Short mmCIF file of C-alpha atoms and ligand atoms in Angstrom, two decimals:
data_model
loop_
_atom_site.label_atom_id
_atom_site.label_comp_id
_atom_site.label_asym_id
_atom_site.label_seq_id
_atom_site.Cartn_x
_atom_site.Cartn_y
_atom_site.Cartn_z
CA UNK A 1 0.00 0.00 0.00
CA UNK A 2 1.11 3.58 -0.53
CA UNK A 3 2.47 4.93 2.74
CA UNK A 4 2.16 8.64 2.13
CA UNK A 5 3.16 11.01 4.91
CA UNK A 6 0.37 13.44 5.64
CA UNK A 7 2.52 16.12 7.17
CA UNK A 8 5.47 17.94 5.80
CA UNK A 9 8.67 17.95 7.80
CA UNK A 10 11.23 20.69 7.72
CA UNK A 11 14.61 19.09 7.27
CA UNK A 12 17.09 21.93 7.38
CA UNK A 13 16.89 25.68 7.71
CA UNK A 14 19.03 26.79 4.82
CA UNK A 15 20.33 30.25 4.12
CA UNK A 16 21.78 31.55 0.90
CA UNK A 17 25.29 31.56 2.31
CA UNK A 18 25.35 28.05 3.73
CA UNK A 19 23.13 25.87 1.56
CA UNK A 20 24.97 26.01 -1.75
CA UNK A 21 27.13 22.90 -2.22
CA UNK A 22 26.04 21.53 1.15
CA UNK A 23 23.91 18.42 1.70
CA UNK A 24 20.27 19.48 1.30
CA UNK A 25 18.89 16.47 3.14
CA UNK A 26 20.59 15.06 6.20
CA UNK A 27 18.10 12.54 7.61
CA UNK A 28 17.91 10.34 4.49
CA UNK A 29 20.41 9.47 1.81
CA UNK A 30 19.33 10.99 -1.50
CA UNK A 31 20.75 10.96 -5.03
CA UNK A 32 20.06 11.66 -8.72
CA UNK A 33 18.04 14.84 -8.03
CA UNK A 34 15.62 15.88 -10.78
CA UNK A 35 14.52 19.43 -9.98
CA UNK A 36 11.60 21.33 -11.51
CA UNK A 37 9.73 24.54 -10.90
CA UNK A 38 5.99 23.83 -10.74
CA UNK A 39 3.68 26.76 -9.96
CA UNK A 40 6.59 28.93 -8.86
CA UNK A 41 7.96 26.43 -6.33
CA UNK A 42 10.99 24.11 -6.58
CA UNK A 43 10.29 20.37 -6.38
CA UNK A 44 13.08 17.80 -6.19
CA UNK A 45 12.57 14.16 -7.21
CA UNK A 46 15.62 12.17 -6.06
CA UNK A 47 16.48 8.54 -5.59
CA UNK A 48 16.25 7.42 -1.95
CA UNK A 49 19.47 5.57 -1.16
CA UNK A 50 19.40 2.90 1.53
CA UNK A 51 21.80 0.39 3.03
CA UNK A 52 20.48 -3.06 2.16
CA UNK A 53 23.76 -4.99 2.48
CA UNK A 54 23.72 -6.15 -1.15
CA UNK A 55 27.42 -6.46 -2.11
CA UNK A 56 28.84 -3.84 -4.48
CA UNK A 57 29.38 -4.88 -8.11
CA UNK A 58 29.90 -3.23 -11.50
CA UNK A 59 26.21 -3.62 -12.32
CA UNK A 60 25.16 -1.47 -9.34
CA UNK A 61 23.38 -4.20 -7.33
CA UNK A 62 24.24 -2.21 -4.18
CA UNK A 63 21.95 0.58 -5.41
CA UNK A 64 18.95 -1.28 -4.00
CA UNK A 65 16.46 1.53 -3.49
CA UNK A 66 12.87 0.81 -2.48
CA UNK A 67 10.88 4.06 -2.52
CA UNK A 68 10.78 7.72 -3.40
CA UNK A 69 10.35 10.89 -1.36
CA UNK A 70 9.66 14.32 -2.88
CA UNK A 71 11.17 17.54 -1.53
CA UNK A 72 10.15 21.15 -2.08
CA UNK A 73 11.55 24.63 -1.56
CA UNK A 74 9.64 27.90 -1.90
CA UNK A 75 12.78 29.49 -3.31
CA UNK A 76 16.50 28.62 -3.58
CA UNK A 77 17.09 30.14 -0.15
CA UNK A 78 14.06 28.63 1.61
CA UNK A 79 14.01 25.64 3.94
CA UNK A 80 13.69 22.31 2.18
CA UNK A 81 10.62 20.28 3.07
CA UNK A 82 10.22 16.49 2.87
CA UNK A 83 6.72 15.52 1.68
CA UNK A 84 7.36 11.93 2.80
CA UNK A 85 7.22 8.68 0.89
CA UNK A 86 5.21 9.11 -2.30
CA UNK A 87 5.71 5.72 -3.98
CA UNK A 88 7.23 2.40 -2.94
CA UNK A 89 8.23 -0.71 -4.87
CA UNK A 90 5.29 -2.61 -3.36
CA UNK A 91 2.92 -0.06 -4.92
CA UNK A 92 4.16 -0.84 -8.45
CA UNK A 93 2.55 -4.01 -9.81
CA UNK A 94 5.27 -4.85 -12.36
CA UNK A 95 8.38 -3.77 -10.37
CA UNK A 96 10.48 -6.06 -8.23
CA UNK A 97 13.55 -4.09 -7.19
CA UNK A 98 15.94 -1.17 -7.62
CA UNK A 99 14.00 2.07 -7.94
CA UNK A 100 16.70 4.14 -9.63
CA UNK A 101 16.81 7.76 -10.75
CA UNK A 102 13.33 9.26 -11.29
CA UNK A 103 11.96 12.38 -12.93
CA UNK A 104 8.61 14.17 -12.97
CA UNK A 105 6.52 16.30 -15.31
CA UNK A 106 3.39 18.41 -15.03
CA UNK A 107 0.69 18.65 -17.68
CA UNK A 108 -2.77 20.20 -17.36
CA UNK A 109 -2.73 20.06 -13.56
CA UNK A 110 -1.66 16.40 -13.34
CA UNK A 111 1.76 15.27 -12.19
CA UNK A 112 3.65 12.31 -13.59
CA UNK A 113 6.43 10.54 -11.72
CA UNK A 114 8.64 8.54 -14.09
CA UNK A 115 10.96 5.91 -12.68
CA UNK A 116 13.10 2.91 -13.71
CA UNK A 117 12.84 -0.42 -11.90
CA UNK A 118 13.77 -4.02 -12.54
CA UNK A 119 10.92 -6.38 -13.37
CA UNK A 120 10.64 -9.99 -12.24
CA UNK A 121 13.21 -11.00 -14.88
CA UNK A 122 15.71 -8.39 -13.63
CA UNK A 123 15.19 -6.31 -16.76
CA UNK A 124 15.02 -2.54 -16.27
CA UNK A 125 11.91 -0.85 -17.62
CA UNK A 126 10.47 2.61 -17.07
CA UNK A 127 7.17 3.19 -15.32
CA UNK A 128 4.92 6.13 -14.61
CA UNK A 129 2.76 7.00 -11.62
CA UNK A 130 0.13 9.74 -11.68
CA UNK A 131 -0.86 12.27 -9.01
CA UNK A 132 -2.92 15.42 -8.54
CA UNK A 133 -0.17 17.38 -6.84
CA UNK A 134 3.62 17.67 -7.26
CA UNK A 135 4.06 15.73 -4.03
CA UNK A 136 1.60 12.99 -4.92
CA UNK A 137 0.34 10.64 -3.74
CA UNK A 138 1.20 8.89 -6.99
CA UNK A 139 -0.59 5.85 -8.35
CA UNK A 140 1.51 3.59 -10.54
CA UNK A 141 0.19 2.37 -13.88
CA UNK A 142 -0.26 -1.42 -13.86
CA UNK A 143 2.41 -1.99 -16.52
CA UNK A 144 5.69 -0.37 -17.44
CA UNK A 145 5.59 2.07 -20.38
CA UNK A 146 5.24 -0.04 -23.52
CA UNK A 147 8.51 -0.12 -25.43
CA UNK A 148 10.54 1.31 -22.53
CA UNK A 149 13.83 -0.15 -21.35
CA UNK A 150 16.99 0.78 -19.43
CA UNK A 151 17.15 3.58 -16.82
CA UNK A 152 17.30 7.29 -15.99
CA UNK A 153 14.17 8.80 -17.54
CA UNK A 154 14.30 12.59 -17.95
CA UNK A 155 11.17 14.23 -19.34
CA UNK A 156 11.72 17.57 -21.02
CA UNK A 157 8.80 19.93 -21.65
CA UNK A 158 9.58 21.89 -24.78
CA UNK A 159 8.53 25.48 -25.29
CA UNK A 160 5.92 24.35 -27.88
CA UNK A 161 4.17 22.15 -25.28
CA UNK A 162 5.63 18.83 -26.51
CA UNK A 163 7.13 16.47 -23.95
CA UNK A 164 10.07 14.18 -24.69
CA UNK A 165 11.54 11.42 -22.58
CA UNK A 166 15.28 10.85 -22.74
CA UNK A 167 16.48 7.63 -21.16
CA UNK A 168 19.21 5.02 -21.05
CA UNK A 169 22.36 4.07 -19.24
CA UNK A 170 25.09 1.53 -19.98
CA UNK A 171 26.62 -1.19 -17.75
CA UNK A 172 24.11 -1.81 -14.91
CA UNK A 173 21.59 0.32 -16.79
CA UNK A 174 21.45 -2.38 -19.52
CA UNK A 175 21.36 -0.04 -22.57
CA UNK A 176 24.12 -2.11 -24.21
CA UNK A 177 21.68 -5.05 -24.31
CA UNK A 178 19.57 -3.25 -26.96
CA UNK A 179 19.96 -2.24 -30.58
CA UNK A 180 17.19 -0.34 -32.37
CA UNK A 181 14.92 -0.98 -29.33
CA UNK A 182 15.34 -4.77 -29.58
CA UNK A 183 16.70 -6.80 -26.66
CA UNK A 184 19.89 -8.56 -27.76
CA UNK A 185 21.75 -9.75 -24.67
CA UNK A 186 25.41 -10.46 -25.41
CA UNK A 187 26.35 -11.52 -21.90
CA UNK A 188 26.44 -10.67 -18.20
CA UNK A 189 29.55 -8.47 -17.99
CA UNK A 190 28.87 -4.70 -17.88
CA UNK A 191 30.71 -4.19 -21.16
CA UNK A 192 29.20 -7.18 -23.04
CA UNK A 193 27.25 -5.74 -25.95
CA UNK A 194 28.99 -2.37 -26.08
CA UNK A 195 30.35 -1.27 -29.48
CA UNK A 196 34.09 -1.71 -30.00
CA UNK A 197 36.25 1.26 -29.07
CA UNK A 198 36.52 2.60 -32.63
CA UNK A 199 32.77 2.45 -33.25
CA UNK A 200 30.29 5.20 -32.33
CA UNK A 201 29.30 5.10 -28.66
CA UNK A 202 25.73 4.32 -27.72
CA UNK A 203 23.65 7.44 -27.24
CA UNK A 204 20.68 8.14 -24.99
CA UNK A 205 17.25 7.32 -26.37
CA UNK A 206 14.48 9.85 -27.03
CA UNK A 207 10.74 9.37 -27.48
CA UNK A 208 7.99 11.96 -27.69
CA UNK A 209 5.32 11.37 -25.05
CA UNK A 210 1.68 10.73 -25.86
CA UNK A 211 -0.95 13.38 -25.10
CA UNK A 212 -1.89 11.54 -21.88
CA UNK A 213 1.81 11.30 -20.82
CA UNK A 214 1.48 7.57 -20.17
CA UNK A 215 3.01 6.18 -23.35
CA UNK A 216 5.53 6.85 -26.07
CA UNK A 217 3.90 8.55 -29.04
CA UNK A 218 6.56 7.25 -31.41
CA UNK A 219 9.21 4.59 -31.80
CA UNK A 220 12.15 5.58 -29.56
CA UNK A 221 15.23 6.81 -31.43
CA UNK A 222 18.90 7.00 -30.49
CA UNK A 223 20.38 10.48 -30.01
CA UNK A 224 23.75 11.02 -31.71
CA UNK A 225 26.51 12.94 -29.95
CA UNK A 226 29.14 14.32 -32.33
CA UNK A 227 32.53 15.91 -31.81
CA UNK A 228 33.39 19.40 -33.10
CA UNK A 229 34.28 17.89 -36.53
CA UNK A 230 30.83 16.37 -36.90
CA UNK A 231 32.12 12.82 -36.28
CA UNK A 232 30.35 10.57 -33.76
CA UNK A 233 31.95 10.36 -30.31
CA UNK A 234 33.47 6.88 -30.21
CA UNK A 235 32.88 4.18 -27.62
CA UNK A 236 36.57 4.31 -26.62
CA UNK A 237 36.33 8.02 -25.84
CA UNK A 238 35.45 7.44 -22.18
CA UNK A 239 35.95 11.07 -21.17
CA UNK A 240 33.25 12.29 -23.58
CA UNK A 241 30.93 9.42 -24.44
CA UNK A 242 27.44 9.01 -22.95
CA UNK A 243 27.09 6.63 -20.01
CA UNK A 244 23.85 7.59 -18.13
CA UNK A 245 21.91 10.48 -16.52
CA UNK A 246 20.69 12.38 -19.59
CA UNK A 247 19.09 15.76 -18.89
CA UNK A 248 17.91 18.42 -21.36
CA UNK A 249 17.38 22.12 -20.85
CA UNK A 250 16.94 24.94 -23.35
CA UNK A 251 18.88 28.20 -23.19
CA UNK A 252 18.34 31.00 -25.70
CA UNK A 253 16.69 28.59 -28.16
CA UNK A 254 19.46 25.95 -28.03
CA UNK A 255 18.92 22.47 -26.60
CA UNK A 256 21.56 21.40 -24.08
CA UNK A 257 21.93 17.66 -23.46
CA UNK A 258 23.97 16.99 -20.32
CA UNK A 259 24.93 13.50 -19.17
CA UNK A 260 27.29 11.49 -17.02
CA UNK A 261 30.36 9.89 -18.57
CA UNK A 262 30.16 7.16 -15.92
CA UNK A 263 33.54 5.56 -15.37
CA UNK A 264 35.29 8.91 -16.00
CA UNK A 265 32.77 10.65 -13.70
CA UNK A 266 32.13 13.92 -15.57
CA UNK A 267 28.83 15.64 -16.28
CA UNK A 268 29.44 16.60 -19.91
CA UNK A 269 27.23 18.58 -22.28
CA UNK A 270 26.43 18.84 -25.96
CA UNK A 271 24.17 21.24 -27.87
CA UNK A 272 21.72 21.07 -30.76
CA UNK A 273 18.99 23.05 -32.48
CA UNK A 274 16.62 20.06 -32.25
CA UNK A 275 15.49 17.93 -29.27
CA UNK A 276 16.36 14.88 -31.39
CA UNK A 277 19.91 16.07 -32.06
CA UNK A 278 22.44 15.39 -33.34
CA UNK A 279 24.12 17.12 -30.40
CA UNK A 280 27.65 18.48 -30.60
CA UNK A 281 29.93 17.92 -27.60
CA UNK A 282 30.89 21.18 -25.90
CA UNK A 283 32.62 20.43 -22.61
CA UNK A 284 32.20 19.67 -18.92
CA UNK A 285 29.41 21.05 -16.70
CA UNK A 286 30.49 19.39 -13.46
CA UNK A 287 33.82 17.81 -12.59
CA UNK A 288 33.87 14.48 -10.71
CA UNK A 289 32.29 14.48 -7.25
CA UNK A 290 33.13 12.27 -4.27
CA UNK A 291 31.66 8.83 -5.00
CA UNK A 292 31.53 6.81 -8.24
CA UNK A 293 28.31 8.17 -9.72
CA UNK A 294 27.66 11.68 -10.99
CA UNK A 295 24.05 12.60 -11.77
CA UNK A 296 22.41 15.99 -11.95
CA UNK A 297 19.60 18.20 -13.22
CA UNK A 298 19.68 21.78 -14.46
CA UNK A 299 16.80 24.17 -13.82
CA UNK A 300 16.03 27.89 -14.15
CA UNK A 301 14.56 29.54 -11.05
CA UNK A 302 13.53 33.19 -11.32
CA UNK A 303 16.02 33.88 -14.11
CA UNK A 304 18.97 32.16 -12.40
CA UNK A 305 20.26 28.72 -13.30
CA UNK A 306 21.02 25.97 -10.80
CA UNK A 307 22.49 22.51 -10.98
CA UNK A 308 21.27 19.86 -8.54
CA UNK A 309 23.72 16.97 -8.08
CA UNK A 310 24.95 14.59 -5.43
CA UNK A 311 28.08 13.37 -3.74
CA UNK A 312 28.92 11.13 -0.78
CA UNK A 313 29.94 13.75 1.78
CA UNK A 314 27.73 12.41 4.58
CA UNK A 315 28.53 8.70 4.29
CA UNK A 316 31.77 8.28 2.34
CA UNK A 317 30.01 5.36 0.60
CA UNK A 318 29.27 5.37 -3.09
CA UNK A 319 25.71 4.01 -2.71
CA UNK A 320 24.71 6.34 0.17
CA UNK A 321 24.63 9.75 -1.42
CA UNK A 322 23.38 13.22 -0.51
CA UNK A 323 21.89 15.76 -2.90
CA UNK A 324 23.25 19.29 -3.25
CA UNK A 325 22.62 22.36 -5.37
CA UNK A 326 24.73 25.20 -6.65
CA UNK A 327 24.57 27.94 -9.26
CA UNK A 328 25.31 27.31 -12.93
CA UNK A 329 26.37 29.99 -15.41
CA UNK A 330 25.97 30.23 -19.15
CA UNK A 331 28.64 32.51 -20.60
CA UNK A 332 27.91 35.14 -23.25
CA UNK A 333 28.74 32.64 -26.04
CA UNK A 334 26.31 30.07 -24.56
CA UNK A 335 28.99 27.81 -23.11
CA UNK A 336 28.60 26.55 -19.56
CA UNK A 337 31.25 27.43 -17.00
CA UNK A 338 32.68 24.18 -15.60
CA UNK A 339 31.77 23.70 -11.95
CA UNK A 340 34.29 22.27 -9.50
CA UNK A 341 32.22 20.71 -6.75
CA UNK A 342 32.99 22.19 -3.36
CA UNK A 343 34.03 19.41 -1.03
O1 FUB B 1 21.04 5.80 -8.46
C1 FUB B 1 21.22 4.64 -9.23
C2 FUB B 1 21.95 4.96 -10.48
O2 FUB B 1 23.21 5.52 -10.17
C3 FUB B 1 21.30 6.00 -11.35
O3 FUB B 1 20.18 5.55 -12.05
C4 FUB B 1 22.46 6.37 -12.16
O4 FUB B 1 22.28 7.51 -12.94
C5 FUB B 1 23.52 6.52 -11.11
O5 FUB B 1 23.46 7.77 -10.47
#
């Protein structure tokens, strides 16, 4: 059953001077923060990290999360408020384990919580749960989104009112087990099924959402990421190739795709004049943080840009993370100033 907290709990009393680059939540472990402004207020949809004593491996079995909380802030300098548990694995008919990085979207007064989870065959799919408020409660659809696979959904609302989901992640995220949306499992190792080093890297996947936000309105397509010469970033280019954690924002009419490079731990970015790409690699948004994973979101609040991200300051353990936020700057030429996380 959905165990939704009825009361909101103030977690910390932040001030502008002390909250930037500090853990936002200190009574839970939180990660992969997807931040949005809904109705003038900031809402954060993170993963809820827990210690479940599953041994660490290269497929991320130790990231064994079981539910989601939602957090809100009236402004970037306001206290952050925990709305409580809004969805648990037992509330999702098709999901068996590992509630990884979620995202949310609003359309016509309804709120949609998108999340990856493993099904009974240990295959990641992406689900959606619907609510009447940004903090839920959310009711999961009985099945995963048809045609979905892999992890890290990020739903971008374009300025023309279209919504697109970007998703995918390699290694434990299983994207390497698919080609052209077809499951083609080449083996259990994290790198089985990846292209060879001199072939184009796998890109994130994009699909336009249906009017009701519950399905893909089209066959998902791979997004190409090119270098400055117009050549695809290669699989062997670990410092620049896509690994997981896609996020899209628009600045002055240009689409910015930012993503984690995984085993090299950068948040990199690439730009395009279309949500479908191709995107051209531009540089690094966020240098490596403490902990193996790097995962972020970028959001405009009252004309200022912020990045939400995580590190492992509170625990020192890679699977017990804490979310943070800091300012992000676009330079006059549109490039993003690289952020060195404050430790
Ligand atoms: O939190 C579990 C996984 O770790 C996420 O889905 C990835 O993006 C990485 O942050």
